Amino acid sequence: MLKGKVALVTGGSRGIGAAIALRLAKAGADVAILYAGNSQAAQATCADIEAQGVRALAVQCDVKDFEAVKAAVDQVVVRFGGVDILVNNAGITRDKLSMRMSEEEFDQVIATNLKGAFNTIRHVSPLMMKKRFGRIINISSVSGLMGNPGQANYAAAKAGMIGLTKTIAKELAGRNVTCNAIAPGFIKTDMTGAMNEKVLEEAVKQIPMKRMGEPEEIAGLCAFLCSDEAGYITGSVIQVDGGLYM
Ligand code: NDP
């Protein structure tokens, strides 16, 4: 389905990003991942990707850093010859009620989760426009749709990603480049693993499906949005949240 395509997945070392990287590899794409610092996890993901019979590349790169992202994209292009699929998945949380949140906690989350997505799009979209093909998928969150106490920084970044998605979709549609957002609910990863168990238990009670999601349940939709069959879907925000927000 994605044979001959090159995918770049940010935050591909762990969690949802690793599941997406593997799913795209299973569909036949060569996959490059960007990660912050966990080299061991990044190498493990690369081994899983290569086990699918495709090429893998891991680049340590802080998505907050505009020039570092440019250098990383250049590296991917040198190795694989281009980028057809971009998945903006790298993200962090710094949860705290807004009256206690520091300026740094706010800035770090916006810079990673929102500006990070702009940085990659800025450097990858010219390649896609030239090729008259591209798929951009931004991993937002239901927090960006419904708000969430303790996540003023995160919800603002994730809502910002939705505005970014729709704007990029409009700007690039004429060049056959689609841009969509996925808004996951609670998914089993290190990010939610770090949450207070009681808080998580209460959150699960609010989910109509009465369970958390698996990273693979995000990856499946992501792979579909990358496929030729999804060529007429752009500017959409698709929830994968067990019915949490409706
Ligand atoms: P994890 O904490 O499990 O993984 C985060 C990933 O992002 C890691 O690969 C990490 O790299 C990378 N990363 C973090 N900061 C940077 C940075 N500055 N530059 C490059 N890479 C970075 O997160 P999840 O898998 O849970 O989340 C993935 C995405 O999905 C995030 O955007 C998150 O907001 C979103 N999401 C998650 C939900 C959930 O319930 N888990 C729900 C809704 C949305 P390294 O391994 O090197 O640290």
Short mmCIF file of C-alpha atoms and ligand atoms in Angstrom, two decimals:
data_model
loop_
_atom_site.label_atom_id
_atom_site.label_comp_id
_atom_site.label_asym_id
_atom_site.label_seq_id
_atom_site.Cartn_x
_atom_site.Cartn_y
_atom_site.Cartn_z
CA MET A 1 0.00 0.00 0.00
CA LEU A 2 2.85 2.43 0.83
CA LYS A 3 5.65 0.68 -1.05
CA GLY A 4 8.20 3.16 -2.37
CA LYS A 5 7.04 5.91 -0.02
CA VAL A 6 9.21 7.55 2.64
CA ALA A 7 7.69 8.43 6.01
CA LEU A 8 9.06 10.75 8.68
CA VAL A 9 7.56 10.22 12.14
CA THR A 10 8.48 12.57 14.97
CA GLY A 11 8.58 11.03 18.43
CA GLY A 12 8.86 7.63 16.76
CA SER A 13 10.95 6.05 19.49
CA ARG A 14 8.11 5.21 21.87
CA GLY A 15 4.36 4.98 22.38
CA ILE A 16 2.01 6.11 19.64
CA GLY A 17 4.86 7.26 17.38
CA ALA A 18 6.59 3.87 17.52
CA ALA A 19 3.30 2.11 16.71
CA ILE A 20 2.74 4.45 13.74
CA ALA A 21 6.32 3.95 12.49
CA LEU A 22 5.89 0.19 12.62
CA ARG A 23 2.45 0.28 10.98
CA LEU A 24 3.73 2.39 8.07
CA ALA A 25 6.71 0.02 7.71
CA LYS A 26 4.29 -2.93 7.58
CA ALA A 27 2.51 -1.12 4.75
CA GLY A 28 5.82 -0.96 2.86
CA ALA A 29 7.18 2.54 3.57
CA ASP A 30 10.77 3.31 4.48
CA VAL A 31 10.58 5.09 7.83
CA ALA A 32 12.71 7.75 9.50
CA ILE A 33 12.01 8.62 13.11
CA LEU A 34 13.01 11.70 15.10
CA TYR A 35 13.43 11.36 18.84
CA ALA A 36 14.51 13.55 21.76
CA GLY A 37 17.07 11.50 23.67
CA ASN A 38 16.02 7.90 24.20
CA SER A 39 18.49 6.26 21.78
CA GLN A 40 17.80 2.76 23.08
CA ALA A 41 14.09 3.02 22.33
CA ALA A 42 14.83 4.61 18.94
CA GLN A 43 17.17 1.75 17.98
CA ALA A 44 14.57 -0.81 19.09
CA THR A 45 11.94 0.85 16.88
CA CYS A 46 14.40 0.87 13.96
CA ALA A 47 15.02 -2.85 14.41
CA ASP A 48 11.24 -3.46 14.35
CA ILE A 49 10.92 -1.35 11.18
CA GLU A 50 13.77 -3.18 9.43
CA ALA A 51 12.22 -6.53 10.39
CA GLN A 52 9.40 -5.57 7.99
CA GLY A 53 11.89 -5.57 5.11
CA VAL A 54 12.06 -1.79 4.69
CA ARG A 55 14.71 0.81 5.54
CA ALA A 56 14.86 2.66 8.87
CA LEU A 57 16.69 5.74 10.10
CA ALA A 58 16.68 7.30 13.58
CA VAL A 59 17.77 10.91 14.02
CA GLN A 60 18.13 12.53 17.42
CA CYS A 61 16.54 15.93 16.90
CA ASP A 62 14.74 18.37 19.16
CA VAL A 63 11.64 19.34 17.19
CA LYS A 64 11.59 22.71 19.00
CA ASP A 65 14.78 23.67 17.16
CA PHE A 66 14.02 25.05 13.67
CA GLU A 67 17.56 24.61 12.31
CA ALA A 68 18.00 21.14 13.85
CA VAL A 69 14.76 20.03 12.18
CA LYS A 70 16.04 21.37 8.84
CA ALA A 71 19.27 19.38 9.27
CA ALA A 72 17.31 16.24 10.20
CA VAL A 73 15.03 16.54 7.16
CA ASP A 74 18.13 17.02 4.95
CA GLN A 75 19.57 13.84 6.45
CA VAL A 76 16.40 11.90 5.62
CA VAL A 77 16.42 13.24 2.07
CA VAL A 78 20.07 12.25 1.57
CA ARG A 79 19.37 8.73 2.85
CA PHE A 80 15.94 8.04 1.35
CA GLY A 81 15.59 10.57 -1.49
CA GLY A 82 12.61 12.56 -0.18
CA VAL A 83 9.71 12.63 2.27
CA ASP A 84 6.19 11.62 1.17
CA ILE A 85 4.56 11.20 4.57
CA LEU A 86 5.04 13.38 7.64
CA VAL A 87 3.56 12.43 11.01
CA ASN A 88 3.85 15.11 13.68
CA ASN A 89 3.57 13.02 16.82
CA ALA A 90 6.33 14.26 19.18
CA GLY A 91 4.73 15.70 22.28
CA ILE A 92 5.13 16.31 25.99
CA THR A 93 2.95 17.22 28.95
CA ARG A 94 3.72 19.56 31.84
CA ASP A 95 0.38 19.37 33.65
CA LYS A 96 -0.52 21.85 36.36
CA LEU A 97 -3.50 24.09 37.13
CA SER A 98 -2.98 27.32 35.20
CA MET A 99 -2.67 29.50 38.32
CA ARG A 100 0.38 27.42 39.31
CA MET A 101 1.85 26.86 35.85
CA SER A 102 5.23 28.49 35.24
CA GLU A 103 6.06 30.44 32.11
CA GLU A 104 8.61 27.75 31.26
CA GLU A 105 6.05 24.95 31.56
CA PHE A 106 3.73 26.81 29.22
CA ASP A 107 6.46 27.67 26.71
CA GLN A 108 8.03 24.19 26.60
CA VAL A 109 4.75 22.51 25.74
CA ILE A 110 3.80 25.05 23.07
CA ALA A 111 7.30 24.91 21.57
CA THR A 112 7.38 21.10 21.42
CA ASN A 113 3.81 20.22 20.56
CA LEU A 114 2.84 23.13 18.32
CA LYS A 115 5.94 24.89 17.01
CA GLY A 116 7.58 21.48 16.53
CA ALA A 117 4.85 20.59 14.05
CA PHE A 118 5.31 23.89 12.21
CA ASN A 119 9.07 23.32 12.04
CA THR A 120 8.76 19.96 10.28
CA ILE A 121 5.97 21.13 7.97
CA ARG A 122 8.04 24.20 7.05
CA HIS A 123 10.96 22.03 5.91
CA VAL A 124 9.07 19.08 4.44
CA SER A 125 6.18 20.79 2.60
CA PRO A 126 8.34 22.30 -0.19
CA LEU A 127 9.47 18.76 -1.07
CA MET A 128 5.88 17.54 -1.16
CA MET A 129 4.68 20.51 -3.22
CA LYS A 130 7.41 19.89 -5.77
CA LYS A 131 6.48 16.21 -5.98
CA ARG A 132 2.76 16.99 -6.18
CA PHE A 133 2.16 14.39 -3.48
CA GLY A 134 2.17 14.41 0.29
CA ARG A 135 0.41 13.24 3.40
CA ILE A 136 0.73 15.21 6.64
CA ILE A 137 -0.84 13.85 9.81
CA ASN A 138 -0.78 15.86 13.02
CA ILE A 139 -1.39 14.04 16.30
CA SER A 140 -3.57 16.43 18.28
CA SER A 141 -5.70 15.38 21.28
CA VAL A 142 -9.26 15.48 22.57
CA SER A 143 -7.82 17.93 25.13
CA GLY A 144 -7.54 20.40 22.26
CA LEU A 145 -11.23 19.94 21.47
CA MET A 146 -12.79 19.83 24.93
CA GLY A 147 -10.19 21.47 27.22
CA ASN A 148 -8.90 19.71 30.33
CA PRO A 149 -8.18 21.13 33.78
CA GLY A 150 -4.43 21.12 34.42
CA GLN A 151 -3.59 21.22 30.74
CA ALA A 152 -3.85 24.89 29.69
CA ASN A 153 -0.50 24.59 27.88
CA TYR A 154 -1.23 21.21 26.31
CA ALA A 155 -4.83 21.94 25.31
CA ALA A 156 -3.77 25.26 23.75
CA ALA A 157 -1.01 23.54 21.78
CA LYS A 158 -3.32 20.74 20.62
CA ALA A 159 -6.09 23.19 19.63
CA GLY A 160 -3.42 25.22 17.84
CA MET A 161 -2.46 22.11 15.89
CA ILE A 162 -6.02 21.90 14.58
CA GLY A 163 -5.83 25.46 13.22
CA LEU A 164 -2.44 24.59 11.76
CA THR A 165 -3.86 21.44 10.14
CA LYS A 166 -6.76 23.25 8.46
CA THR A 167 -4.55 26.07 7.22
CA ILE A 168 -1.94 23.72 5.77
CA ALA A 169 -4.73 21.64 4.21
CA LYS A 170 -6.03 24.75 2.41
CA GLU A 171 -2.57 25.95 1.40
CA LEU A 172 -1.41 22.62 -0.05
CA ALA A 173 -4.59 21.02 -1.43
CA GLY A 174 -3.87 22.31 -4.94
CA ARG A 175 -0.58 20.38 -4.92
CA ASN A 176 -2.21 17.06 -3.96
CA VAL A 177 -0.86 17.28 -0.42
CA THR A 178 -3.38 16.40 2.30
CA CYS A 179 -3.14 17.43 5.94
CA ASN A 180 -5.31 15.90 8.66
CA ALA A 181 -5.32 15.69 12.43
CA ILE A 182 -5.99 12.72 14.66
CA ALA A 183 -7.34 13.50 18.12
CA PRO A 184 -6.71 10.54 20.43
CA GLY A 185 -8.37 10.11 23.79
CA PHE A 186 -6.59 8.19 26.56
CA ILE A 187 -4.05 5.81 25.00
CA LYS A 188 -1.81 3.36 26.88
CA THR A 189 1.72 4.82 26.66
CA ASP A 190 4.43 6.17 28.97
CA MET A 191 2.64 9.54 28.86
CA THR A 192 -0.54 8.21 30.46
CA GLY A 193 1.50 5.72 32.53
CA ALA A 194 2.95 8.72 34.35
CA MET A 195 -0.53 9.91 35.38
CA ASN A 196 -1.95 9.41 38.87
CA GLU A 197 -3.65 5.99 38.91
CA LYS A 198 -6.81 7.28 40.62
CA VAL A 199 -7.17 10.15 38.14
CA LEU A 200 -6.77 7.71 35.27
CA GLU A 201 -9.35 5.32 36.77
CA GLU A 202 -11.85 8.18 37.02
CA ALA A 203 -11.07 9.23 33.45
CA VAL A 204 -11.73 5.72 32.11
CA LYS A 205 -15.18 5.77 33.78
CA GLN A 206 -16.05 8.76 31.54
CA ILE A 207 -15.21 6.83 28.37
CA PRO A 208 -18.28 5.14 26.81
CA MET A 209 -16.08 2.21 25.68
CA LYS A 210 -14.89 1.87 29.32
CA ARG A 211 -11.27 1.26 28.37
CA MET A 212 -8.14 3.07 27.26
CA GLY A 213 -7.03 2.88 23.62
CA GLU A 214 -4.01 1.05 22.27
CA PRO A 215 -1.29 2.86 20.25
CA GLU A 216 -2.07 0.50 17.35
CA GLU A 217 -5.60 1.92 17.21
CA ILE A 218 -4.11 5.32 16.33
CA ALA A 219 -1.58 3.77 13.95
CA GLY A 220 -4.28 2.02 11.90
CA LEU A 221 -6.10 5.28 11.15
CA CYS A 222 -2.81 7.01 10.43
CA ALA A 223 -1.87 4.39 7.84
CA PHE A 224 -5.27 4.76 6.18
CA LEU A 225 -4.88 8.55 5.99
CA CYS A 226 -1.52 7.98 4.26
CA SER A 227 -2.99 5.66 1.66
CA ASP A 228 -4.18 6.49 -1.86
CA GLU A 229 -7.73 5.64 -0.78
CA ALA A 230 -7.69 8.64 1.58
CA GLY A 231 -6.70 11.07 -1.16
CA TYR A 232 -9.92 13.13 -0.87
CA ILE A 233 -9.73 13.56 2.92
CA THR A 234 -8.05 16.78 3.99
CA GLY A 235 -8.46 19.31 6.79
CA SER A 236 -10.26 16.71 8.90
CA VAL A 237 -9.92 16.14 12.62
CA ILE A 238 -10.69 12.53 13.43
CA GLN A 239 -11.16 11.39 17.01
CA VAL A 240 -10.02 8.00 18.25
CA ASP A 241 -11.25 8.21 21.81
CA GLY A 242 -13.76 5.42 22.57
CA GLY A 243 -16.53 8.04 22.43
CA LEU A 244 -15.05 10.26 25.15
CA TYR A 245 -15.89 13.53 23.42
CA MET A 246 -19.13 13.81 21.45
P1 NDP B 1 5.30 9.29 24.88
O1 NDP B 1 5.65 10.14 26.04
O2 NDP B 1 5.13 7.84 25.06
O3 NDP B 1 6.41 9.50 23.71
C1 NDP B 1 6.76 10.80 23.33
C2 NDP B 1 7.63 10.75 22.11
O4 NDP B 1 7.95 12.09 21.71
C3 NDP B 1 8.96 10.07 22.36
O5 NDP B 1 9.33 9.39 21.17
C4 NDP B 1 9.92 11.23 22.62
O6 NDP B 1 11.28 10.95 22.33
C5 NDP B 1 9.36 12.26 21.64
N1 NDP B 1 9.70 13.65 21.98
C6 NDP B 1 9.36 14.34 23.09
N2 NDP B 1 9.87 15.60 23.04
C7 NDP B 1 10.54 15.69 21.85
C8 NDP B 1 11.30 16.71 21.23
N3 NDP B 1 11.47 17.92 21.78
N4 NDP B 1 11.88 16.45 20.03
C9 NDP B 1 11.73 15.23 19.44
N5 NDP B 1 11.01 14.23 19.97
C10 NDP B 1 10.44 14.46 21.17
O7 NDP B 1 3.99 9.95 24.24
P2 NDP B 1 2.70 9.29 23.56
O8 NDP B 1 3.11 8.21 22.64
O9 NDP B 1 1.71 9.02 24.60
O10 NDP B 1 2.15 10.54 22.73
C11 NDP B 1 2.47 10.76 21.38
C12 NDP B 1 1.64 11.93 20.88
O11 NDP B 1 0.27 11.63 21.04
C13 NDP B 1 1.89 13.22 21.66
O12 NDP B 1 1.85 14.32 20.77
C14 NDP B 1 0.73 13.27 22.62
O13 NDP B 1 0.44 14.59 23.01
C15 NDP B 1 -0.36 12.67 21.76
N6 NDP B 1 -1.48 12.14 22.53
C16 NDP B 1 -1.27 11.13 23.44
C17 NDP B 1 -2.33 10.64 24.18
C18 NDP B 1 -2.17 9.53 25.16
O14 NDP B 1 -3.15 9.23 25.85
N7 NDP B 1 -1.02 8.89 25.28
C19 NDP B 1 -3.67 11.21 24.02
C20 NDP B 1 -3.77 12.26 23.05
C21 NDP B 1 -2.71 12.69 22.34
P3 NDP B 1 12.24 10.17 23.42
O15 NDP B 1 11.79 8.72 23.41
O16 NDP B 1 13.62 10.34 22.87
O17 NDP B 1 12.01 10.83 24.73
#
